[in-house]
Amino acid sequence: MTDYMWAKPENVQKLMDKYLKEQKDKLIAEFLKDIDTIDNLFGKESITVFNIREKWEKRII
């Protein structure tokens, strides 16, 4: 976050976009890890898990 304090105004948006993308990627990775945990608990054939995974993988791409 200290990068933002010293950034030129024209670079702040780029830094913010980079930061937000990193946070989004972390959340997505955590979500998919949770889905894998559900897969392991209830089995890969679980319709709900399959639908959630398919929906989120499409959104990630």
C-alpha atoms as an extended CHARMM CRD file, in Angstrom:
* protein
*
        61  EXT
         1         1  MET       CA              0.0000000000        0.0000000000        0.0000000000  PROA      1               0.0000000000
         2         2  THR       CA              2.9090000000        2.3690000000        0.5040000000  PROA      2               0.0000000000
         3         3  ASP       CA              3.3310000000        2.4770000000       -3.2850000000  PROA      3               0.0000000000
         4         4  TYR       CA              0.2010000000        4.6100000000       -3.4490000000  PROA      4               0.0000000000
         5         5  MET       CA              1.6120000000        7.2570000000       -1.1430000000  PROA      5               0.0000000000
         6         6  TRP       CA              4.5060000000        8.0260000000       -3.5060000000  PROA      6               0.0000000000
         7         7  ALA       CA              2.7880000000        7.4160000000       -6.8410000000  PROA      7               0.0000000000
         8         8  LYS       CA              2.3070000000       10.1690000000       -9.3650000000  PROA      8               0.0000000000
         9         9  PRO       CA             -1.3810000000       11.0010000000       -9.8000000000  PROA      9               0.0000000000
        10        10  GLU       CA             -1.4650000000        9.5210000000      -13.3050000000  PROA      10              0.0000000000
        11        11  ASN       CA             -0.1570000000        6.2000000000      -11.9600000000  PROA      11              0.0000000000
        12        12  VAL       CA             -2.5440000000        5.8710000000       -9.0310000000  PROA      12              0.0000000000
        13        13  GLN       CA             -5.3280000000        4.3490000000      -11.1480000000  PROA      13              0.0000000000
        14        14  LYS       CA             -2.9470000000        1.7360000000      -12.5650000000  PROA      14              0.0000000000
        15        15  LEU       CA             -1.7590000000        0.8310000000       -9.0770000000  PROA      15              0.0000000000
        16        16  MET       CA             -5.3210000000        0.6390000000       -7.7740000000  PROA      16              0.0000000000
        17        17  ASP       CA             -6.3670000000       -1.5850000000      -10.6910000000  PROA      17              0.0000000000
        18        18  LYS       CA             -3.3920000000       -3.8560000000      -10.0100000000  PROA      18              0.0000000000
        19        19  TYR       CA             -4.2230000000       -4.0110000000       -6.2970000000  PROA      19              0.0000000000
        20        20  LEU       CA             -7.9100000000       -4.7810000000       -6.9520000000  PROA      20              0.0000000000
        21        21  LYS       CA             -7.0120000000       -7.5140000000       -9.4490000000  PROA      21              0.0000000000
        22        22  GLU       CA             -4.6550000000       -9.1030000000       -6.9090000000  PROA      22              0.0000000000
        23        23  GLN       CA             -7.3910000000       -9.0410000000       -4.2680000000  PROA      23              0.0000000000
        24        24  LYS       CA             -9.9250000000      -10.4980000000       -6.7050000000  PROA      24              0.0000000000
        25        25  ASP       CA             -7.5050000000      -13.2730000000       -7.6760000000  PROA      25              0.0000000000
        26        26  LYS       CA             -6.9460000000      -14.1150000000       -3.9950000000  PROA      26              0.0000000000
        27        27  LEU       CA            -10.6850000000      -14.3090000000       -3.3560000000  PROA      27              0.0000000000
        28        28  ILE       CA            -11.2700000000      -16.4880000000       -6.4080000000  PROA      28              0.0000000000
        29        29  ALA       CA             -8.4620000000      -18.8560000000       -5.4030000000  PROA      29              0.0000000000
        30        30  GLU       CA             -9.8770000000      -19.0790000000       -1.8850000000  PROA      30              0.0000000000
        31        31  PHE       CA            -13.3740000000      -19.7150000000       -3.2310000000  PROA      31              0.0000000000
        32        32  LEU       CA            -12.1840000000      -22.4860000000       -5.5450000000  PROA      32              0.0000000000
        33        33  LYS       CA            -10.2430000000      -24.0420000000       -2.6730000000  PROA      33              0.0000000000
        34        34  ASP       CA            -13.4660000000      -24.0550000000       -0.6390000000  PROA      34              0.0000000000
        35        35  ILE       CA            -15.2840000000      -25.7040000000       -3.5400000000  PROA      35              0.0000000000
        36        36  ASP       CA            -12.5870000000      -28.3990000000       -3.6370000000  PROA      36              0.0000000000
        37        37  THR       CA            -13.1920000000      -28.9750000000        0.0750000000  PROA      37              0.0000000000
        38        38  ILE       CA            -16.9180000000      -29.3740000000       -0.5860000000  PROA      38              0.0000000000
        39        39  ASP       CA            -16.0760000000      -31.7470000000       -3.4560000000  PROA      39              0.0000000000
        40        40  ASN       CA            -14.0360000000      -33.8670000000       -1.0750000000  PROA      40              0.0000000000
        41        41  LEU       CA            -16.7820000000      -33.9200000000        1.5520000000  PROA      41              0.0000000000
        42        42  PHE       CA            -19.7710000000      -34.6200000000       -0.6930000000  PROA      42              0.0000000000
        43        43  GLY       CA            -18.2150000000      -36.1240000000       -3.7890000000  PROA      43              0.0000000000
        44        44  LYS       CA            -17.4830000000      -34.7420000000       -7.2260000000  PROA      44              0.0000000000
        45        45  GLU       CA            -20.8980000000      -35.8790000000       -8.4680000000  PROA      45              0.0000000000
        46        46  SER       CA            -22.7120000000      -33.3520000000       -6.3100000000  PROA      46              0.0000000000
        47        47  ILE       CA            -24.9430000000      -31.3800000000       -8.6760000000  PROA      47              0.0000000000
        48        48  THR       CA            -24.7500000000      -28.2310000000       -6.5570000000  PROA      48              0.0000000000
        49        49  VAL       CA            -20.9690000000      -28.2890000000       -6.4270000000  PROA      49              0.0000000000
        50        50  PHE       CA            -20.7720000000      -28.9260000000      -10.1620000000  PROA      50              0.0000000000
        51        51  ASN       CA            -23.1080000000      -26.0210000000      -10.9360000000  PROA      51              0.0000000000
        52        52  ILE       CA            -21.2380000000      -23.6360000000       -8.6410000000  PROA      52              0.0000000000
        53        53  ARG       CA            -17.8480000000      -24.6550000000      -10.0280000000  PROA      53              0.0000000000
        54        54  GLU       CA            -19.0250000000      -24.3270000000      -13.6400000000  PROA      54              0.0000000000
        55        55  LYS       CA            -20.5640000000      -20.9080000000      -12.9840000000  PROA      55              0.0000000000
        56        56  TRP       CA            -17.4540000000      -19.5320000000      -11.2560000000  PROA      56              0.0000000000
        57        57  GLU       CA            -14.9590000000      -20.9760000000      -13.7220000000  PROA      57              0.0000000000
        58        58  LYS       CA            -16.8450000000      -19.2150000000      -16.5220000000  PROA      58              0.0000000000
        59        59  ARG       CA            -16.7360000000      -15.9330000000      -14.5880000000  PROA      59              0.0000000000
        60        60  ILE       CA            -13.0070000000      -16.2690000000      -13.9410000000  PROA      60              0.0000000000
        61        61  ILE       CA            -12.1980000000      -16.6510000000      -17.6240000000  PROA      61              0.0000000000
